[in-house]
């Protein structure tokens, strides 16, 4: 049975990824930060593990959880949004919170999880955003968030050299109706996740380090 790991599965895109892989008959391991979310993942049939990517002790314990696993697919979904623009400098608190969650978090997880994906010659997807595209930056709305997703793109693209057995890919899910995306977003979480799973399943090792949207289109950096 293929095995998927979903990092950040309490709600939104991560929860739907867990739901769809389970419905397809996969073994699913999934992380969340609260006892209630972990209980809900367990009840769905996933193997839950507590993880806050901004907490070094939590990441260390997660490392023990994954140490003997082989993941055909791993998806790093955990992320936070910040909506300010370039009219105001971000506070140090906001900068640290967003960069720690969206960038440092992934940089901590990659050395732990990428070898476990390489062991299965699998695919490791990272939910980035078109807002992280430098070429596409036509406004400063969500300024700090954009910077964090650009940095995530660099972290993953650079790391692909170190894990040649795993296919690392940056993924834009579209503008999705979740707590983060809001009620007026045009893409349903089910359609976004169906597309993301299709893209991940279609990739070959030579696609490592690419930036795709949920429909499979290659995006500009
Ligand atoms: N929705 C969109 O339109 C959109 C567009 C482009 C990219 N994205 C990206 O897609 C990903 C998922 O977004 P979403 O729309 O599903 O958002 P969401 O509903 O707000 O869910 C965010 C998820 O990230 C988890 N998370 C946040 N900080 C974390 C931390 N420090 N450690 C572990 N988990 C953490 C949350 O856990 P808790 O429940 O514990 O907070 C939650 O599971 C994010 O990376 C986001 O940037 C979303």
mmCIF file with all atom_site columns, N, CA and C in Angstrom, residues 127-184:
data_model
loop_
_atom_site.group_PDB
_atom_site.id
_atom_site.type_symbol
_atom_site.label_atom_id
_atom_site.label_alt_id
_atom_site.label_comp_id
_atom_site.label_asym_id
_atom_site.label_entity_id
_atom_site.label_seq_id
_atom_site.pdbx_PDB_ins_code
_atom_site.Cartn_x
_atom_site.Cartn_y
_atom_site.Cartn_z
_atom_site.occupancy
_atom_site.B_iso_or_equiv
_atom_site.pdbx_formal_charge
_atom_site.auth_seq_id
_atom_site.auth_comp_id
_atom_site.auth_asym_id
_atom_site.auth_atom_id
_atom_site.pdbx_PDB_model_num
ATOM 1   N N  . UNK A 1 127 ? 3.693   23.184 -0.598  1.00 0.00 ? 127 UNK A N  1
ATOM 2   C CA . UNK A 1 127 ? 2.670   24.113 -1.042  1.00 0.00 ? 127 UNK A CA 1
ATOM 3   C C  . UNK A 1 127 ? 3.219   25.531 -0.930  1.00 0.00 ? 127 UNK A C  1
ATOM 4   N N  . UNK A 1 128 ? 3.542   26.073 -2.093  1.00 0.00 ? 128 UNK A N  1
ATOM 5   C CA . UNK A 1 128 ? 4.034   27.446 -2.208  1.00 0.00 ? 128 UNK A CA 1
ATOM 6   C C  . UNK A 1 128 ? 2.853   28.310 -2.648  1.00 0.00 ? 128 UNK A C  1
ATOM 7   N N  . UNK A 1 129 ? 3.103   29.294 -3.490  1.00 0.00 ? 129 UNK A N  1
ATOM 8   C CA . UNK A 1 129 ? 2.025   30.174 -3.951  1.00 0.00 ? 129 UNK A CA 1
ATOM 9   C C  . UNK A 1 129 ? 2.512   30.951 -5.154  1.00 0.00 ? 129 UNK A C  1
ATOM 10  N N  . UNK A 1 130 ? 1.587   31.272 -6.051  1.00 0.00 ? 130 UNK A N  1
ATOM 11  C CA . UNK A 1 130 ? 1.931   32.179 -7.157  1.00 0.00 ? 130 UNK A CA 1
ATOM 12  C C  . UNK A 1 130 ? 2.379   33.527 -6.595  1.00 0.00 ? 130 UNK A C  1
ATOM 13  N N  . UNK A 1 131 ? 1.914   33.861 -5.379  1.00 0.00 ? 131 UNK A N  1
ATOM 14  C CA . UNK A 1 131 ? 2.345   35.114 -4.735  1.00 0.00 ? 131 UNK A CA 1
ATOM 15  C C  . UNK A 1 131 ? 3.840   35.087 -4.410  1.00 0.00 ? 131 UNK A C  1
ATOM 16  N N  . UNK A 1 132 ? 4.462   33.930 -4.457  1.00 0.00 ? 132 UNK A N  1
ATOM 17  C CA . UNK A 1 132 ? 5.908   33.818 -4.237  1.00 0.00 ? 132 UNK A CA 1
ATOM 18  C C  . UNK A 1 132 ? 6.714   33.971 -5.521  1.00 0.00 ? 132 UNK A C  1
ATOM 19  N N  . UNK A 1 133 ? 6.037   34.129 -6.648  1.00 0.00 ? 133 UNK A N  1
ATOM 20  C CA . UNK A 1 133 ? 6.739   34.296 -7.924  1.00 0.00 ? 133 UNK A CA 1
ATOM 21  C C  . UNK A 1 133 ? 7.253   35.728 -8.049  1.00 0.00 ? 133 UNK A C  1
ATOM 22  N N  . UNK A 1 134 ? 8.558   35.900 -8.193  1.00 0.00 ? 134 UNK A N  1
ATOM 23  C CA . UNK A 1 134 ? 9.150   37.232 -8.391  1.00 0.00 ? 134 UNK A CA 1
ATOM 24  C C  . UNK A 1 134 ? 8.682   37.797 -9.732  1.00 0.00 ? 134 UNK A C  1
ATOM 25  N N  . UNK A 1 135 ? 8.659   36.946 -10.758 1.00 0.00 ? 135 UNK A N  1
ATOM 26  C CA . UNK A 1 135 ? 8.251   37.404 -12.088 1.00 0.00 ? 135 UNK A CA 1
ATOM 27  C C  . UNK A 1 135 ? 6.808   37.897 -12.099 1.00 0.00 ? 135 UNK A C  1
ATOM 28  N N  . UNK A 1 136 ? 5.998   37.363 -11.202 1.00 0.00 ? 136 UNK A N  1
ATOM 29  C CA . UNK A 1 136 ? 4.564   37.679 -11.197 1.00 0.00 ? 136 UNK A CA 1
ATOM 30  C C  . UNK A 1 136 ? 4.206   38.767 -10.176 1.00 0.00 ? 136 UNK A C  1
ATOM 31  N N  . UNK A 1 137 ? 5.210   39.382 -9.536  1.00 0.00 ? 137 UNK A N  1
ATOM 32  C CA . UNK A 1 137 ? 4.929   40.311 -8.420  1.00 0.00 ? 137 UNK A CA 1
ATOM 33  C C  . UNK A 1 137 ? 4.460   41.660 -8.969  1.00 0.00 ? 137 UNK A C  1
ATOM 34  N N  . UNK A 1 138 ? 3.154   41.788 -9.156  1.00 0.00 ? 138 UNK A N  1
ATOM 35  C CA . UNK A 1 138 ? 2.591   43.013 -9.718  1.00 0.00 ? 138 UNK A CA 1
ATOM 36  C C  . UNK A 1 138 ? 1.967   43.902 -8.647  1.00 0.00 ? 138 UNK A C  1
ATOM 37  N N  . UNK A 1 139 ? 2.083   43.521 -7.373  1.00 0.00 ? 139 UNK A N  1
ATOM 38  C CA . UNK A 1 139 ? 1.579   44.347 -6.274  1.00 0.00 ? 139 UNK A CA 1
ATOM 39  C C  . UNK A 1 139 ? 2.274   43.889 -4.999  1.00 0.00 ? 139 UNK A C  1
ATOM 40  N N  . UNK A 1 140 ? 2.183   44.735 -3.954  1.00 0.00 ? 140 UNK A N  1
ATOM 41  C CA . UNK A 1 140 ? 2.822   44.349 -2.694  1.00 0.00 ? 140 UNK A CA 1
ATOM 42  C C  . UNK A 1 140 ? 1.825   43.794 -1.676  1.00 0.00 ? 140 UNK A C  1
ATOM 43  N N  . UNK A 1 141 ? 0.578   43.598 -2.103  1.00 0.00 ? 141 UNK A N  1
ATOM 44  C CA . UNK A 1 141 ? -0.409  43.022 -1.180  1.00 0.00 ? 141 UNK A CA 1
ATOM 45  C C  . UNK A 1 141 ? 0.096   41.666 -0.702  1.00 0.00 ? 141 UNK A C  1
ATOM 46  N N  . UNK A 1 142 ? -0.012  41.431 0.579   1.00 0.00 ? 142 UNK A N  1
ATOM 47  C CA . UNK A 1 142 ? 0.553   40.240 1.247   1.00 0.00 ? 142 UNK A CA 1
ATOM 48  C C  . UNK A 1 142 ? 2.087   40.202 1.082   1.00 0.00 ? 142 UNK A C  1
ATOM 49  N N  . UNK A 1 143 ? 2.707   41.346 1.303   1.00 0.00 ? 143 UNK A N  1
ATOM 50  C CA . UNK A 1 143 ? 4.142   41.561 1.046   1.00 0.00 ? 143 UNK A CA 1
ATOM 51  C C  . UNK A 1 143 ? 5.026   40.513 1.735   1.00 0.00 ? 143 UNK A C  1
ATOM 52  N N  . UNK A 1 144 ? 4.851   40.412 3.033   1.00 0.00 ? 144 UNK A N  1
ATOM 53  C CA . UNK A 1 144 ? 5.696   39.501 3.809   1.00 0.00 ? 144 UNK A CA 1
ATOM 54  C C  . UNK A 1 144 ? 5.448   38.043 3.416   1.00 0.00 ? 144 UNK A C  1
ATOM 55  N N  . UNK A 1 145 ? 4.199   37.699 3.189   1.00 0.00 ? 145 UNK A N  1
ATOM 56  C CA . UNK A 1 145 ? 3.852   36.337 2.752   1.00 0.00 ? 145 UNK A CA 1
ATOM 57  C C  . UNK A 1 145 ? 4.533   36.023 1.419   1.00 0.00 ? 145 UNK A C  1
ATOM 58  N N  . UNK A 1 146 ? 4.506   37.005 0.471   1.00 0.00 ? 146 UNK A N  1
ATOM 59  C CA . UNK A 1 146 ? 5.172   36.810 -0.822  1.00 0.00 ? 146 UNK A CA 1
ATOM 60  C C  . UNK A 1 146 ? 6.654   36.503 -0.626  1.00 0.00 ? 146 UNK A C  1
ATOM 61  N N  . UNK A 1 147 ? 7.289   37.304 0.244   1.00 0.00 ? 147 UNK A N  1
ATOM 62  C CA . UNK A 1 147 ? 8.720   37.108 0.506   1.00 0.00 ? 147 UNK A CA 1
ATOM 63  C C  . UNK A 1 147 ? 8.966   35.704 1.065   1.00 0.00 ? 147 UNK A C  1
ATOM 64  N N  . UNK A 1 148 ? 8.102   35.279 1.973   1.00 0.00 ? 148 UNK A N  1
ATOM 65  C CA . UNK A 1 148 ? 8.300   33.960 2.591   1.00 0.00 ? 148 UNK A CA 1
ATOM 66  C C  . UNK A 1 148 ? 8.154   32.838 1.565   1.00 0.00 ? 148 UNK A C  1
ATOM 67  N N  . UNK A 1 149 ? 7.221   32.964 0.640   1.00 0.00 ? 149 UNK A N  1
ATOM 68  C CA . UNK A 1 149 ? 7.035   31.887 -0.342  1.00 0.00 ? 149 UNK A CA 1
ATOM 69  C C  . UNK A 1 149 ? 8.156   31.914 -1.389  1.00 0.00 ? 149 UNK A C  1
ATOM 70  N N  . UNK A 1 150 ? 8.692   33.098 -1.726  1.00 0.00 ? 150 UNK A N  1
ATOM 71  C CA . UNK A 1 150 ? 9.878   33.151 -2.598  1.00 0.00 ? 150 UNK A CA 1
ATOM 72  C C  . UNK A 1 150 ? 11.045  32.440 -1.929  1.00 0.00 ? 150 UNK A C  1
ATOM 73  N N  . UNK A 1 151 ? 11.200  32.685 -0.637  1.00 0.00 ? 151 UNK A N  1
ATOM 74  C CA . UNK A 1 151 ? 12.301  32.044 0.098   1.00 0.00 ? 151 UNK A CA 1
ATOM 75  C C  . UNK A 1 151 ? 12.089  30.530 0.172   1.00 0.00 ? 151 UNK A C  1
ATOM 76  N N  . UNK A 1 152 ? 10.850  30.111 0.357   1.00 0.00 ? 152 UNK A N  1
ATOM 77  C CA . UNK A 1 152 ? 10.555  28.668 0.349   1.00 0.00 ? 152 UNK A CA 1
ATOM 78  C C  . UNK A 1 152 ? 10.948  28.064 -0.999  1.00 0.00 ? 152 UNK A C  1
ATOM 79  N N  . UNK A 1 153 ? 10.604  28.775 -2.083  1.00 0.00 ? 153 UNK A N  1
ATOM 80  C CA . UNK A 1 153 ? 10.955  28.268 -3.417  1.00 0.00 ? 153 UNK A CA 1
ATOM 81  C C  . UNK A 1 153 ? 12.463  28.051 -3.528  1.00 0.00 ? 153 UNK A C  1
ATOM 82  N N  . UNK A 1 154 ? 13.247  29.021 -3.067  1.00 0.00 ? 154 UNK A N  1
ATOM 83  C CA . UNK A 1 154 ? 14.707  28.882 -3.128  1.00 0.00 ? 154 UNK A CA 1
ATOM 84  C C  . UNK A 1 154 ? 15.184  27.717 -2.256  1.00 0.00 ? 154 UNK A C  1
ATOM 85  N N  . UNK A 1 155 ? 14.617  27.615 -1.060  1.00 0.00 ? 155 UNK A N  1
ATOM 86  C CA . UNK A 1 155 ? 15.052  26.548 -0.142  1.00 0.00 ? 155 UNK A CA 1
ATOM 87  C C  . UNK A 1 155 ? 14.863  25.178 -0.782  1.00 0.00 ? 155 UNK A C  1
ATOM 88  N N  . UNK A 1 156 ? 13.723  24.988 -1.423  1.00 0.00 ? 156 UNK A N  1
ATOM 89  C CA . UNK A 1 156 ? 13.419  23.674 -1.998  1.00 0.00 ? 156 UNK A CA 1
ATOM 90  C C  . UNK A 1 156 ? 14.215  23.440 -3.271  1.00 0.00 ? 156 UNK A C  1
ATOM 91  N N  . UNK A 1 157 ? 14.263  24.459 -4.135  1.00 0.00 ? 157 UNK A N  1
ATOM 92  C CA . UNK A 1 157 ? 14.985  24.254 -5.406  1.00 0.00 ? 157 UNK A CA 1
ATOM 93  C C  . UNK A 1 157 ? 16.466  23.973 -5.147  1.00 0.00 ? 157 UNK A C  1
ATOM 94  N N  . UNK A 1 158 ? 17.037  24.680 -4.196  1.00 0.00 ? 158 UNK A N  1
ATOM 95  C CA . UNK A 1 158 ? 18.449  24.446 -3.873  1.00 0.00 ? 158 UNK A CA 1
ATOM 96  C C  . UNK A 1 158 ? 18.654  23.056 -3.266  1.00 0.00 ? 158 UNK A C  1
ATOM 97  N N  . UNK A 1 159 ? 17.721  22.605 -2.442  1.00 0.00 ? 159 UNK A N  1
ATOM 98  C CA . UNK A 1 159 ? 17.897  21.332 -1.721  1.00 0.00 ? 159 UNK A CA 1
ATOM 99  C C  . UNK A 1 159 ? 17.773  20.120 -2.622  1.00 0.00 ? 159 UNK A C  1
ATOM 100 N N  . UNK A 1 160 ? 17.200  20.288 -3.805  1.00 0.00 ? 160 UNK A N  1
ATOM 101 C CA . UNK A 1 160 ? 16.985  19.107 -4.654  1.00 0.00 ? 160 UNK A CA 1
ATOM 102 C C  . UNK A 1 160 ? 18.295  18.399 -4.976  1.00 0.00 ? 160 UNK A C  1
ATOM 103 N N  . UNK A 1 161 ? 19.395  19.166 -5.037  1.00 0.00 ? 161 UNK A N  1
ATOM 104 C CA . UNK A 1 161 ? 20.705  18.569 -5.360  1.00 0.00 ? 161 UNK A CA 1
ATOM 105 C C  . UNK A 1 161 ? 21.111  17.542 -4.306  1.00 0.00 ? 161 UNK A C  1
ATOM 106 N N  . UNK A 1 162 ? 20.676  17.749 -3.074  1.00 0.00 ? 162 UNK A N  1
ATOM 107 C CA . UNK A 1 162 ? 21.128  16.900 -1.969  1.00 0.00 ? 162 UNK A CA 1
ATOM 108 C C  . UNK A 1 162 ? 20.311  15.622 -1.828  1.00 0.00 ? 162 UNK A C  1
ATOM 109 N N  . UNK A 1 163 ? 19.176  15.553 -2.510  1.00 0.00 ? 163 UNK A N  1
ATOM 110 C CA . UNK A 1 163 ? 18.282  14.389 -2.375  1.00 0.00 ? 163 UNK A CA 1
ATOM 111 C C  . UNK A 1 163 ? 17.893  13.889 -3.762  1.00 0.00 ? 163 UNK A C  1
ATOM 112 N N  . UNK A 1 164 ? 18.873  13.383 -4.521  1.00 0.00 ? 164 UNK A N  1
ATOM 113 C CA . UNK A 1 164 ? 18.584  13.014 -5.910  1.00 0.00 ? 164 UNK A CA 1
ATOM 114 C C  . UNK A 1 164 ? 17.566  11.883 -6.027  1.00 0.00 ? 164 UNK A C  1
ATOM 115 N N  . UNK A 1 165 ? 17.362  11.109 -4.956  1.00 0.00 ? 165 UNK A N  1
ATOM 116 C CA . UNK A 1 165 ? 16.390  10.017 -5.034  1.00 0.00 ? 165 UNK A CA 1
ATOM 117 C C  . UNK A 1 165 ? 14.951  10.468 -4.880  1.00 0.00 ? 165 UNK A C  1
ATOM 118 N N  . UNK A 1 166 ? 14.744  11.723 -4.456  1.00 0.00 ? 166 UNK A N  1
ATOM 119 C CA . UNK A 1 166 ? 13.383  12.237 -4.248  1.00 0.00 ? 166 UNK A CA 1
ATOM 120 C C  . UNK A 1 166 ? 13.089  13.314 -5.290  1.00 0.00 ? 166 UNK A C  1
ATOM 121 N N  . UNK A 1 167 ? 11.844  13.382 -5.727  1.00 0.00 ? 167 UNK A N  1
ATOM 122 C CA . UNK A 1 167 ? 11.419  14.446 -6.648  1.00 0.00 ? 167 UNK A CA 1
ATOM 123 C C  . UNK A 1 167 ? 10.806  15.561 -5.806  1.00 0.00 ? 167 UNK A C  1
ATOM 124 N N  . UNK A 1 168 ? 11.533  16.667 -5.692  1.00 0.00 ? 168 UNK A N  1
ATOM 125 C CA . UNK A 1 168 ? 11.061  17.812 -4.896  1.00 0.00 ? 168 UNK A CA 1
ATOM 126 C C  . UNK A 1 168 ? 10.364  18.803 -5.825  1.00 0.00 ? 168 UNK A C  1
ATOM 127 N N  . UNK A 1 169 ? 9.179   19.251 -5.440  1.00 0.00 ? 169 UNK A N  1
ATOM 128 C CA . UNK A 1 169 ? 8.436   20.153 -6.324  1.00 0.00 ? 169 UNK A CA 1
ATOM 129 C C  . UNK A 1 169 ? 7.716   21.225 -5.512  1.00 0.00 ? 169 UNK A C  1
ATOM 130 N N  . UNK A 1 170 ? 7.747   22.451 -6.032  1.00 0.00 ? 170 UNK A N  1
ATOM 131 C CA . UNK A 1 170 ? 6.962   23.561 -5.464  1.00 0.00 ? 170 UNK A CA 1
ATOM 132 C C  . UNK A 1 170 ? 5.605   23.561 -6.151  1.00 0.00 ? 170 UNK A C  1
ATOM 133 N N  . UNK A 1 171 ? 4.546   23.729 -5.359  1.00 0.00 ? 171 UNK A N  1
ATOM 134 C CA . UNK A 1 171 ? 3.187   23.611 -5.899  1.00 0.00 ? 171 UNK A CA 1
ATOM 135 C C  . UNK A 1 171 ? 2.343   24.817 -5.506  1.00 0.00 ? 171 UNK A C  1
ATOM 136 N N  . UNK A 1 172 ? 1.723   25.451 -6.486  1.00 0.00 ? 172 UNK A N  1
ATOM 137 C CA . UNK A 1 172 ? 0.744   26.500 -6.202  1.00 0.00 ? 172 UNK A CA 1
ATOM 138 C C  . UNK A 1 172 ? -0.647  25.874 -6.277  1.00 0.00 ? 172 UNK A C  1
ATOM 139 N N  . UNK A 1 173 ? -1.425  25.979 -5.194  1.00 0.00 ? 173 UNK A N  1
ATOM 140 C CA . UNK A 1 173 ? -2.724  25.291 -5.174  1.00 0.00 ? 173 UNK A CA 1
ATOM 141 C C  . UNK A 1 173 ? -3.853  26.059 -5.837  1.00 0.00 ? 173 UNK A C  1
ATOM 142 N N  . UNK A 1 174 ? -3.565  27.262 -6.389  1.00 0.00 ? 174 UNK A N  1
ATOM 143 C CA . UNK A 1 174 ? -4.640  28.163 -6.827  1.00 0.00 ? 174 UNK A CA 1
ATOM 144 C C  . UNK A 1 174 ? -5.108  28.984 -5.642  1.00 0.00 ? 174 UNK A C  1
ATOM 145 N N  . UNK A 1 175 ? -6.113  29.825 -5.889  1.00 0.00 ? 175 UNK A N  1
ATOM 146 C CA . UNK A 1 175 ? -6.715  30.622 -4.811  1.00 0.00 ? 175 UNK A CA 1
ATOM 147 C C  . UNK A 1 175 ? -7.905  29.803 -4.307  1.00 0.00 ? 175 UNK A C  1
ATOM 148 N N  . UNK A 1 176 ? -7.772  29.242 -3.114  1.00 0.00 ? 176 UNK A N  1
ATOM 149 C CA . UNK A 1 176 ? -8.629  28.147 -2.660  1.00 0.00 ? 176 UNK A CA 1
ATOM 150 C C  . UNK A 1 176 ? -9.510  28.586 -1.487  1.00 0.00 ? 176 UNK A C  1
ATOM 151 N N  . UNK A 1 177 ? -10.767 28.122 -1.495  1.00 0.00 ? 177 UNK A N  1
ATOM 152 C CA . UNK A 1 177 ? -11.719 28.453 -0.417  1.00 0.00 ? 177 UNK A CA 1
ATOM 153 C C  . UNK A 1 177 ? -11.394 27.679 0.857   1.00 0.00 ? 177 UNK A C  1
ATOM 154 N N  . UNK A 1 178 ? -10.486 28.250 1.649   1.00 0.00 ? 178 UNK A N  1
ATOM 155 C CA . UNK A 1 178 ? -10.121 27.702 2.963   1.00 0.00 ? 178 UNK A CA 1
ATOM 156 C C  . UNK A 1 178 ? -10.167 28.872 3.944   1.00 0.00 ? 178 UNK A C  1
ATOM 157 N N  . UNK A 1 179 ? -9.813  28.609 5.204   1.00 0.00 ? 179 UNK A N  1
ATOM 158 C CA . UNK A 1 179 ? -9.730  29.712 6.167   1.00 0.00 ? 179 UNK A CA 1
ATOM 159 C C  . UNK A 1 179 ? -8.782  30.793 5.633   1.00 0.00 ? 179 UNK A C  1
ATOM 160 N N  . UNK A 1 180 ? -7.677  30.368 5.027   1.00 0.00 ? 180 UNK A N  1
ATOM 161 C CA . UNK A 1 180 ? -6.700  31.327 4.513   1.00 0.00 ? 180 UNK A CA 1
ATOM 162 C C  . UNK A 1 180 ? -7.204  32.014 3.241   1.00 0.00 ? 180 UNK A C  1
ATOM 163 N N  . UNK A 1 181 ? -7.734  31.249 2.314   1.00 0.00 ? 181 UNK A N  1
ATOM 164 C CA . UNK A 1 181 ? -8.147  31.794 1.018   1.00 0.00 ? 181 UNK A CA 1
ATOM 165 C C  . UNK A 1 181 ? -9.423  32.615 1.087   1.00 0.00 ? 181 UNK A C  1
ATOM 166 N N  . UNK A 1 182 ? -10.303 32.314 2.054   1.00 0.00 ? 182 UNK A N  1
ATOM 167 C CA . UNK A 1 182 ? -11.550 33.060 2.214   1.00 0.00 ? 182 UNK A CA 1
ATOM 168 C C  . UNK A 1 182 ? -12.670 32.512 1.348   1.00 0.00 ? 182 UNK A C  1
ATOM 169 N N  . UNK A 1 183 ? -13.884 32.976 1.648   1.00 0.00 ? 183 UNK A N  1
ATOM 170 C CA . UNK A 1 183 ? -15.090 32.418 1.028   1.00 0.00 ? 183 UNK A CA 1
ATOM 171 C C  . UNK A 1 183 ? -15.230 32.806 -0.436  1.00 0.00 ? 183 UNK A C  1
ATOM 172 N N  . UNK A 1 184 ? -14.570 33.893 -0.880  1.00 0.00 ? 184 UNK A N  1
ATOM 173 C CA . UNK A 1 184 ? -14.750 34.307 -2.277  1.00 0.00 ? 184 UNK A CA 1
ATOM 174 C C  . UNK A 1 184 ? -13.692 33.723 -3.211  1.00 0.00 ? 184 UNK A C  1
#
